[in-house]
Tab-separated table of C-alpha atoms and ligand atoms in Angstrom:
chain	number	residue	atom	x	y	z
A	830	MET	CA	-129.863	-48.882	73.680
A	831	ALA	CA	-128.347	-52.324	74.346
A	832	GLY	CA	-126.857	-52.132	70.856
A	833	GLY	CA	-125.233	-48.760	71.553
A	834	ILE	CA	-123.539	-49.892	74.782
A	835	PHE	CA	-122.504	-53.235	73.274
A	836	GLY	CA	-121.112	-51.523	70.182
A	837	ARG	CA	-119.066	-49.062	72.233
A	838	ILE	CA	-117.592	-51.890	74.312
A	839	VAL	CA	-116.646	-53.827	71.169
A	840	VAL	CA	-115.057	-50.744	69.583
A	841	SER	CA	-113.014	-50.064	72.722
A	842	ILE	CA	-111.519	-53.582	72.670
A	843	LEU	CA	-110.975	-53.695	68.872
A	844	PRO	CA	-107.253	-52.825	69.103
A	845	VAL	CA	-106.563	-55.956	71.168
A	846	MET	CA	-108.855	-58.282	69.231
A	847	PRO	CA	-106.928	-60.902	67.241
A	848	LYS	CA	-107.046	-60.354	63.473
A	849	PHE	CA	-108.203	-63.932	62.875
A	850	LEU	CA	-111.317	-63.259	64.990
A	851	ILE	CA	-112.221	-60.159	62.939
A	852	GLY	CA	-111.487	-62.219	59.797
A	853	TRP	CA	-113.769	-64.994	60.949
A	854	VAL	CA	-116.647	-62.503	61.406
A	855	ALA	CA	-115.830	-60.564	58.199
A	856	ARG	CA	-116.001	-63.758	56.089
A	857	ARG	CA	-119.744	-63.500	56.110
A	858	TYR	CA	-119.776	-59.923	54.773
A	859	VAL	CA	-116.809	-59.873	52.390
A	860	ALA	CA	-116.586	-62.169	49.344
A	861	GLY	CA	-112.841	-62.717	49.733
A	862	LYS	CA	-109.464	-61.206	48.989
A	863	ASP	CA	-109.551	-61.348	45.193
A	864	LEU	CA	-111.740	-60.874	42.143
A	865	GLN	CA	-112.067	-64.623	41.718
A	866	SER	CA	-113.870	-64.866	45.081
A	867	ALA	CA	-116.173	-62.015	44.071
A	868	VAL	CA	-117.060	-63.730	40.783
A	869	LYS	CA	-117.786	-66.937	42.673
A	870	ALA	CA	-120.122	-65.082	45.060
A	871	MET	CA	-121.834	-63.326	42.139
A	872	LYS	CA	-122.462	-66.584	40.295
A	873	LYS	CA	-123.885	-68.161	43.427
A	874	LEU	CA	-126.239	-65.225	43.964
A	875	GLU	CA	-127.357	-65.280	40.336
A	876	LEU	CA	-128.547	-68.837	40.928
A	877	GLU	CA	-130.737	-67.322	43.634
A	878	THR	CA	-132.014	-64.773	41.053
A	879	ALA	CA	-130.143	-61.825	42.588
A	880	CYS	CA	-128.243	-59.214	40.602
A	881	THR	CA	-125.094	-57.865	42.181
A	882	THR	CA	-122.899	-54.812	42.493
A	883	VAL	CA	-119.176	-55.190	43.114
A	884	ASP	CA	-117.057	-53.048	45.401
A	885	VAL	CA	-113.264	-53.183	45.533
A	886	LEU	CA	-112.491	-52.513	49.177
A	887	GLY	CA	-110.545	-49.385	49.983
A	888	GLU	CA	-111.164	-45.666	50.275
A	889	GLU	CA	-109.547	-42.328	51.050
A	890	ILE	CA	-106.131	-42.919	49.550
A	891	LYS	CA	-103.105	-40.958	50.774
A	892	SER	CA	-101.407	-40.390	47.410
A	893	LEU	CA	-102.706	-40.165	43.848
A	894	GLU	CA	-100.516	-43.100	42.783
A	895	GLU	CA	-102.735	-45.340	44.909
A	896	ALA	CA	-105.694	-44.431	42.683
A	897	GLU	CA	-104.006	-46.310	39.831
A	898	PHE	CA	-104.618	-49.570	41.654
A	899	PHE	CA	-108.364	-48.891	41.813
A	900	VAL	CA	-108.586	-47.827	38.164
A	901	GLU	CA	-106.826	-51.022	37.062
A	902	GLU	CA	-108.730	-53.299	39.428
A	903	TYR	CA	-112.110	-51.931	38.332
A	904	LYS	CA	-111.097	-52.454	34.704
A	905	ARG	CA	-110.524	-56.105	35.616
A	906	VAL	CA	-113.926	-56.212	37.316
A	907	ILE	CA	-115.648	-54.837	34.202
A	908	PHE	CA	-113.779	-57.344	32.057
A	909	ALA	CA	-114.833	-60.205	34.353
A	910	ILE	CA	-118.494	-59.126	34.390
A	911	ASN	CA	-118.503	-59.164	30.581
A	912	LYS	CA	-116.535	-62.385	30.265
A	913	GLU	CA	-118.755	-64.264	32.718
A	914	ASN	CA	-121.879	-62.563	31.380
A	915	LEU	CA	-122.979	-61.533	34.868
A	916	ASN	CA	-125.912	-59.290	35.651
A	917	ALA	CA	-123.854	-56.871	37.694
A	918	ASN	CA	-123.072	-53.207	38.380
A	919	ILE	CA	-120.003	-51.771	39.988
A	920	SER	CA	-119.905	-49.599	43.101
A	921	ILE	CA	-117.007	-47.244	43.564
A	922	LYS	CA	-115.819	-45.022	46.398
A	923	PRO	CA	-114.868	-41.613	44.947
A	924	THR	CA	-112.151	-40.995	47.566
A	925	ALA	CA	-110.364	-44.178	46.431
A	926	PHE	CA	-109.952	-42.459	43.042
A	927	GLY	CA	-108.439	-39.367	44.610
A	928	LEU	CA	-111.447	-37.033	44.806
A	929	LEU	CA	-110.359	-35.609	48.162
A	930	LEU	CA	-106.725	-35.157	47.116
A	931	ASP	CA	-107.194	-33.562	43.729
A	932	ARG	CA	-110.719	-32.990	42.511
A	933	GLU	CA	-109.862	-32.834	38.797
A	934	LYS	CA	-107.623	-35.913	38.814
A	935	GLY	CA	-110.153	-37.821	40.886
A	936	LEU	CA	-112.869	-36.918	38.404
A	937	GLU	CA	-110.788	-38.035	35.441
A	938	ASN	CA	-109.930	-41.333	37.137
A	939	ILE	CA	-113.599	-41.975	37.762
A	940	SER	CA	-114.501	-41.004	34.205
A	941	LYS	CA	-112.094	-43.660	32.827
A	942	ILE	CA	-114.121	-46.313	34.606
A	943	CYS	CA	-117.495	-44.808	33.655
A	944	GLU	CA	-116.480	-44.657	29.984
A	945	LEU	CA	-115.281	-48.241	29.922
A	946	ALA	CA	-118.390	-49.446	31.757
A	947	ALA	CA	-120.658	-47.501	29.375
A	948	LYS	CA	-119.326	-49.454	26.396
A	949	THR	CA	-121.039	-52.600	27.663
A	950	ASP	CA	-123.907	-50.908	29.505
A	951	ILE	CA	-122.571	-51.579	32.953
A	952	PHE	CA	-123.973	-49.225	35.540
A	953	VAL	CA	-121.571	-47.386	37.858
A	954	ARG	CA	-122.797	-46.488	41.316
A	955	LEU	CA	-120.879	-43.873	43.268
A	956	ASP	CA	-121.087	-44.912	46.902
A	957	MET	CA	-121.666	-41.991	49.248
A	958	GLU	CA	-119.021	-41.374	51.875
A	959	ASP	CA	-119.091	-38.836	54.688
A	960	HIS	CA	-120.327	-35.246	54.360
A	961	ARG	CA	-116.927	-33.897	53.280
A	962	VAL	CA	-117.520	-35.367	49.820
A	963	THR	CA	-121.302	-35.264	49.405
A	964	GLN	CA	-121.341	-32.305	47.024
A	965	ASP	CA	-118.246	-33.417	45.103
A	966	THR	CA	-119.732	-36.874	44.589
A	967	ILE	CA	-122.981	-35.416	43.271
A	968	ASP	CA	-120.980	-33.076	41.018
A	969	VAL	CA	-119.139	-36.057	39.529
A	970	VAL	CA	-122.477	-37.668	38.607
A	971	LEU	CA	-123.705	-34.454	37.009
A	972	GLU	CA	-120.446	-34.036	35.119
A	973	MET	CA	-120.656	-37.620	33.792
A	974	HIS	CA	-124.240	-37.049	32.634
A	975	SER	CA	-123.179	-33.835	30.903
A	976	ARG	CA	-120.666	-35.986	28.992
A	977	ASN	CA	-123.513	-38.295	28.010
A	978	LEU	CA	-122.443	-40.999	30.445
A	979	THR	CA	-125.889	-41.719	31.838
A	980	ASN	CA	-124.803	-45.103	33.214
A	981	VAL	CA	-123.796	-43.332	36.430
A	982	GLY	CA	-125.703	-42.578	39.613
A	983	CYS	CA	-124.933	-41.925	43.243
A	984	VAL	CA	-126.122	-42.947	46.667
A	985	LEU	CA	-128.068	-40.511	48.808
A	986	GLN	CA	-128.269	-40.819	52.580
A	987	SER	CA	-131.640	-40.178	54.164
A	988	ARG	CA	-130.122	-39.198	57.486
A	989	LEU	CA	-128.824	-35.980	55.856
A	990	PHE	CA	-131.137	-32.955	55.891
A	991	ARG	CA	-129.975	-31.965	52.409
A	992	THR	CA	-131.078	-35.178	50.670
A	993	LYS	CA	-134.522	-34.064	49.510
A	994	GLU	CA	-133.059	-31.022	47.862
A	995	ASP	CA	-130.382	-33.212	46.259
A	996	ILE	CA	-133.016	-35.579	44.848
A	997	GLN	CA	-134.892	-32.618	43.373
A	998	LYS	CA	-131.842	-30.962	41.847
A	999	ILE	CA	-130.416	-34.156	40.364
A	1000	CYS	CA	-133.776	-35.130	38.861
A	1001	GLU	CA	-134.184	-31.648	37.407
A	1002	ILE	CA	-130.739	-31.635	35.791
A	1003	THR	CA	-130.526	-35.245	34.585
A	1004	LYS	CA	-134.101	-35.270	33.242
A	1005	GLY	CA	-135.366	-38.831	33.303
A	1006	SER	CA	-132.033	-40.519	33.805
A	1007	ALA	CA	-131.714	-39.995	37.539
A	1008	ASP	CA	-130.822	-43.228	39.277
A	1009	PHE	CA	-130.388	-43.286	43.047
A	1010	ARG	CA	-129.505	-45.757	45.710
A	1011	LEU	CA	-131.279	-44.518	48.818
A	1012	CYS	CA	-130.031	-45.637	52.225
A	1013	LYS	CA	-129.970	-44.431	55.814
A	1014	GLY	CA	-126.265	-43.535	55.675
A	1015	ILE	CA	-123.617	-45.403	57.617
A	1016	TYR	CA	-121.605	-42.379	58.789
A	1017	LEU	CA	-122.815	-40.870	62.052
A	1018	GLU	CA	-122.972	-37.239	60.949
A	1019	PRO	CA	-123.261	-34.176	63.247
A	1020	PRO	CA	-126.758	-33.129	64.391
A	1021	GLU	CA	-126.402	-29.765	62.588
A	1022	ILE	CA	-126.687	-31.536	59.253
A	1023	SER	CA	-128.424	-34.817	59.946
A	1024	HIS	CA	-131.167	-36.697	61.722
A	1025	THR	CA	-129.717	-38.692	64.561
A	1026	ASP	CA	-132.567	-40.780	65.960
A	1027	TYR	CA	-133.934	-43.957	64.419
A	1028	GLN	CA	-137.514	-42.712	63.966
A	1029	SER	CA	-136.568	-39.506	62.127
A	1030	ILE	CA	-134.125	-41.358	59.888
A	1031	VAL	CA	-136.777	-43.910	58.918
A	1032	GLU	CA	-139.373	-41.176	58.290
A	1033	SER	CA	-136.908	-39.272	56.172
A	1034	PHE	CA	-136.027	-42.450	54.239
A	1035	CYS	CA	-139.704	-43.159	53.527
A	1036	SER	CA	-140.402	-39.646	52.281
A	1037	ASP	CA	-137.238	-39.743	50.147
A	1038	ILE	CA	-138.556	-42.907	48.483
A	1039	ASP	CA	-141.855	-41.121	47.740
A	1040	LEU	CA	-140.115	-38.070	46.354
A	1041	ALA	CA	-137.697	-39.994	44.122
A	1042	LEU	CA	-140.487	-42.186	42.759
A	1043	ASP	CA	-142.680	-39.149	42.086
A	1044	LEU	CA	-139.844	-37.458	40.213
A	1045	ASP	CA	-139.547	-40.510	37.936
A	1046	ALA	CA	-136.128	-41.591	39.158
A	1047	TYR	CA	-134.942	-45.187	39.195
A	1048	VAL	CA	-134.806	-46.053	42.893
A	1049	GLY	CA	-132.564	-48.608	44.561
A	1050	ILE	CA	-133.986	-49.150	48.037
A	1051	ALA	CA	-130.971	-50.181	50.117
A	1052	SER	CA	-132.189	-51.270	53.513
A	1053	HIS	CA	-132.585	-54.403	55.619
A	1054	ASP	CA	-135.098	-52.646	57.844
A	1055	LEU	CA	-138.545	-54.189	57.446
A	1056	LYS	CA	-140.204	-50.857	58.242
A	1057	VAL	CA	-138.500	-49.270	55.241
A	1058	ILE	CA	-138.973	-52.292	52.969
A	1059	ASN	CA	-142.684	-52.591	53.757
A	1060	TYR	CA	-143.190	-48.865	53.303
A	1061	ALA	CA	-141.413	-49.050	49.940
A	1062	LYS	CA	-143.632	-51.916	48.799
A	1063	ASP	CA	-146.743	-49.863	49.575
A	1064	ALA	CA	-145.255	-46.765	47.943
A	1065	LEU	CA	-144.541	-48.757	44.782
A	1066	LYS	CA	-147.978	-50.327	44.726
A	1067	SER	CA	-149.742	-47.003	45.106
A	1068	ARG	CA	-147.849	-45.754	42.021
A	1069	ASN	CA	-148.655	-48.864	40.038
A	1070	LEU	CA	-145.098	-50.120	40.148
A	1071	GLY	CA	-144.177	-53.653	41.132
A	1072	PRO	CA	-143.490	-57.168	39.932
A	1073	GLY	CA	-144.534	-57.697	36.334
A	1074	VAL	CA	-145.782	-54.125	35.885
A	1075	MET	CA	-144.320	-51.806	33.231
A	1076	ASP	CA	-142.959	-48.561	34.624
A	1077	GLY	CA	-145.437	-46.105	33.177
A	1078	ARG	CA	-144.100	-42.949	34.784
A	1079	MET	CA	-143.751	-40.070	32.359
A	1080	ASN	CA	-139.989	-39.485	32.207
A	1081	SER	CA	-138.755	-42.689	33.694
A	1082	PRO	CA	-135.543	-44.090	32.250
A	1083	LYS	CA	-136.339	-47.002	29.961
A	1084	ASN	CA	-134.579	-50.125	28.770
A	1085	ARG	CA	-131.596	-50.160	31.041
A	1086	ILE	CA	-129.719	-53.402	30.867
A	1087	GLY	CA	-129.932	-55.361	34.108
A	1088	LYS	CA	-132.372	-52.940	35.712
A	1089	GLY	CA	-135.884	-53.482	36.987
A	1090	GLU	CA	-139.049	-51.589	36.164
A	1091	GLY	CA	-138.234	-48.354	37.969
A	1092	TYR	CA	-136.830	-49.774	41.193
A	1093	GLU	CA	-134.927	-52.542	42.925
A	1094	PHE	CA	-134.234	-53.679	46.482
A	1095	GLN	CA	-130.600	-53.791	47.567
A	1096	PHE	CA	-128.874	-55.739	50.345
A	1097	LEU	CA	-125.382	-56.102	51.725
A	1098	LEU	CA	-123.719	-59.484	51.317
A	1099	GLY	CA	-124.411	-61.640	54.358
A	1100	VAL	CA	-127.277	-59.566	55.727
A	1101	ARG	CA	-130.886	-60.742	55.829
A	1102	GLY	CA	-130.655	-63.050	52.834
A	1103	ASN	CA	-133.987	-64.554	53.862
A	1104	VAL	CA	-135.722	-61.170	53.467
A	1105	ARG	CA	-134.070	-60.650	50.074
A	1106	ARG	CA	-135.090	-64.102	48.850
A	1107	LYS	CA	-138.676	-63.469	49.911
A	1108	LEU	CA	-138.732	-60.229	47.905
A	1109	ALA	CA	-137.235	-62.072	44.926
A	1110	ASP	CA	-139.862	-64.811	45.252
A	1111	GLU	CA	-142.532	-62.109	45.135
A	1112	GLY	CA	-141.028	-60.993	41.818
A	1113	HIS	CA	-139.062	-57.894	42.887
A	1114	LEU	CA	-135.621	-57.302	41.410
A	1115	THR	CA	-133.007	-57.618	44.146
A	1116	ARG	CA	-129.322	-56.749	44.136
A	1117	VAL	CA	-126.560	-57.749	46.543
A	1118	TYR	CA	-123.550	-55.542	47.287
A	1119	ILE	CA	-120.380	-57.624	47.101
A	1120	PRO	CA	-117.231	-56.173	48.657
A	1121	TYR	CA	-113.911	-57.907	48.083
A	1122	GLY	CA	-110.242	-57.076	48.353
A	1123	SER	CA	-107.068	-57.320	50.346
A	1124	GLN	CA	-108.172	-54.382	52.506
A	1125	TRP	CA	-110.934	-56.394	54.200
A	1126	TYR	CA	-109.395	-55.906	57.658
A	1127	GLU	CA	-109.100	-52.114	57.454
A	1128	TYR	CA	-112.613	-51.961	55.960
A	1129	SER	CA	-114.181	-54.021	58.757
A	1130	MET	CA	-112.386	-52.058	61.475
A	1131	ARG	CA	-113.326	-48.697	59.998
A	1132	ARG	CA	-116.983	-49.658	59.628
A	1133	LEU	CA	-117.110	-50.783	63.248
A	1134	ARG	CA	-115.478	-47.602	64.488
A	1135	GLU	CA	-117.696	-45.355	62.373
A	1136	ASN	CA	-120.885	-46.991	63.483
A	1137	PRO	CA	-120.594	-49.185	66.586
A	1138	ASP	CA	-124.219	-50.377	66.117
A	1139	ILE	CA	-122.881	-52.673	63.394
A	1140	ALA	CA	-121.146	-54.719	66.088
A	1141	TRP	CA	-124.528	-55.315	67.669
A	1142	HIS	CA	-126.066	-56.378	64.334
A	1143	VAL	CA	-123.177	-58.765	63.740
A	1144	PHE	CA	-123.513	-60.205	67.228
A	1145	LYS	CA	-127.278	-60.689	66.789
A	1146	ALA	CA	-126.635	-62.347	63.429
A	1147	MET	CA	-124.361	-64.851	65.143
A	1148	ILE	CA	-126.641	-65.752	68.017
A	1149	PHE	CA	-129.968	-65.490	66.140
A	1150	PRO	CA	-128.893	-66.757	62.697
A	1151	TRP	CA	-132.468	-67.568	61.681
A	1152	ASN	CA	-133.205	-63.805	61.692
A	1153	ASN	CA	-130.305	-63.014	59.398
A	1154	ARG	CA	-129.616	-65.958	57.113
A	1155	ARG	CA	-126.913	-65.331	54.570
B	1239	FAD	P1	-130.869	-51.147	60.285
B	1239	FAD	O1	-131.965	-50.775	61.217
B	1239	FAD	O2	-129.495	-50.698	60.602
B	1239	FAD	O3	-130.837	-52.682	60.051
B	1239	FAD	C1	-131.996	-53.491	60.048
B	1239	FAD	C2	-131.578	-54.885	60.428
B	1239	FAD	O4	-130.709	-55.417	59.406
B	1239	FAD	C3	-130.749	-54.966	61.708
B	1239	FAD	O5	-131.547	-55.054	62.856
B	1239	FAD	C4	-129.911	-56.203	61.486
B	1239	FAD	O6	-130.666	-57.356	61.772
B	1239	FAD	C5	-129.659	-56.162	60.004
B	1239	FAD	N1	-128.397	-55.505	59.681
B	1239	FAD	C6	-128.210	-54.269	59.178
B	1239	FAD	N2	-126.906	-54.030	58.935
B	1239	FAD	C7	-126.246	-55.155	59.329
B	1239	FAD	C8	-124.885	-55.571	59.348
B	1239	FAD	N3	-123.916	-54.773	58.887
B	1239	FAD	N4	-124.600	-56.809	59.815
B	1239	FAD	C9	-125.555	-57.641	60.251
B	1239	FAD	N5	-126.854	-57.317	60.262
B	1239	FAD	C10	-127.200	-56.094	59.811
B	1239	FAD	N6	-124.259	-46.260	53.501
B	1239	FAD	C11	-123.586	-45.149	53.114
B	1239	FAD	O7	-123.403	-44.225	53.911
B	1239	FAD	N7	-123.133	-45.036	51.826
B	1239	FAD	C12	-123.328	-45.999	50.886
B	1239	FAD	O8	-122.890	-45.833	49.748
B	1239	FAD	C13	-124.041	-47.172	51.276
B	1239	FAD	N8	-124.278	-48.180	50.394
B	1239	FAD	C14	-125.065	-49.230	50.772
B	1239	FAD	C15	-125.396	-50.222	49.845
B	1239	FAD	C16	-126.291	-51.222	50.170
B	1239	FAD	C17	-126.672	-52.244	49.136
B	1239	FAD	C18	-126.847	-51.276	51.478
B	1239	FAD	C19	-127.849	-52.324	51.855
B	1239	FAD	C20	-126.480	-50.349	52.420
B	1239	FAD	C21	-125.584	-49.330	52.103
B	1239	FAD	N9	-125.191	-48.378	53.031
B	1239	FAD	C22	-124.489	-47.266	52.629
B	1239	FAD	C23	-125.428	-48.610	54.485
B	1239	FAD	C24	-126.710	-47.988	54.952
B	1239	FAD	O9	-126.609	-46.593	54.926
B	1239	FAD	C25	-127.035	-48.437	56.403
B	1239	FAD	O10	-125.991	-48.042	57.249
B	1239	FAD	C26	-127.219	-49.934	56.555
B	1239	FAD	O11	-127.915	-50.490	55.471
B	1239	FAD	C27	-128.022	-50.246	57.830
B	1239	FAD	O12	-129.301	-49.644	57.747
B	1239	FAD	P2	-130.642	-50.467	57.460
B	1239	FAD	O13	-131.573	-49.586	56.686
B	1239	FAD	O14	-130.309	-51.757	56.815
B	1239	FAD	O15	-131.337	-50.617	58.852
């Protein structure tokens, strides 16, 4: 409740907030303006035994020419991951490749990156944006798999009612190579299509984890919420999955470079590093999402507007840093 009111106040004064102040806060959550800063952050996290996934900031372009920038920049990211021998994936936003402007062109832009990444076994995660592109994003994954590019998977948002059906369909079609990142979903979607209260979202998240594990998918559990993390640990244990245990599920995807035994825990850069390190110390594979790019300001502002609760999290992180160590 306090978070909701606080967040709304922050969002209402965003337009008059000095850019340097937003920049000062964003520094914790964004690696920097360029690829070099992202590589630096990735190397640092590898020393803490974390894998990473890199995101070039930007989304929903206005013209197809803008997509060229993302295609070229992600090629540079793939090159850097190989050159520096990093244990990293890439995360891409389909609308930055033009999916909302021209479905076919967007798909072909994305496929250029998936093909290049496949050559060196780099996994490509399609971030999930708002409900306008849910089906198109899933269709891109299915299309890539039909072209034998199985190094591709999407994010599914547990707040959406449709997610269980999506998990089932994707698992059925991709047969043993389904690979999801499950999360609550950052976009506050309408009540006709989504859960809107905390408890229902968490319950839905937990049952999505069960379903995806039971259907032999690789599951990235992307949450900083201890309720979800603890539930996931129990769910893994009850299926004989966990640190040092071989994934014995029937159809589970095997031998993926840089992947764990059937699952991993994922965190955003700058959020609850202490929780991630504890999971890593227990032997779980952990991955940190590393955004970088010149569009850090637009990205931070959009996130705050879309979900004002983030402002509350950020504020808590500043005044109770021991709860949210980087
Ligand atoms: P919450 O209850 O929101 O958070 C639990 C606690 O974590 C909070 O109390 C706070 O202490 C801390 N915390 C959480 N977020 C922040 C923050 N931003 N700053 C400071 N502290 C914070 N959503 C999508 O819709 N599409 C995606 O593709 C997507 N990809 C993601 C990738 C990763 C690796 C992660 C971790 C999240 C991703 N999300 C994505 C966001 C996700 O949907 C949630 O909005 C976000 O993770 C907050 O939910 P939570 O489960 O962490 O729980």
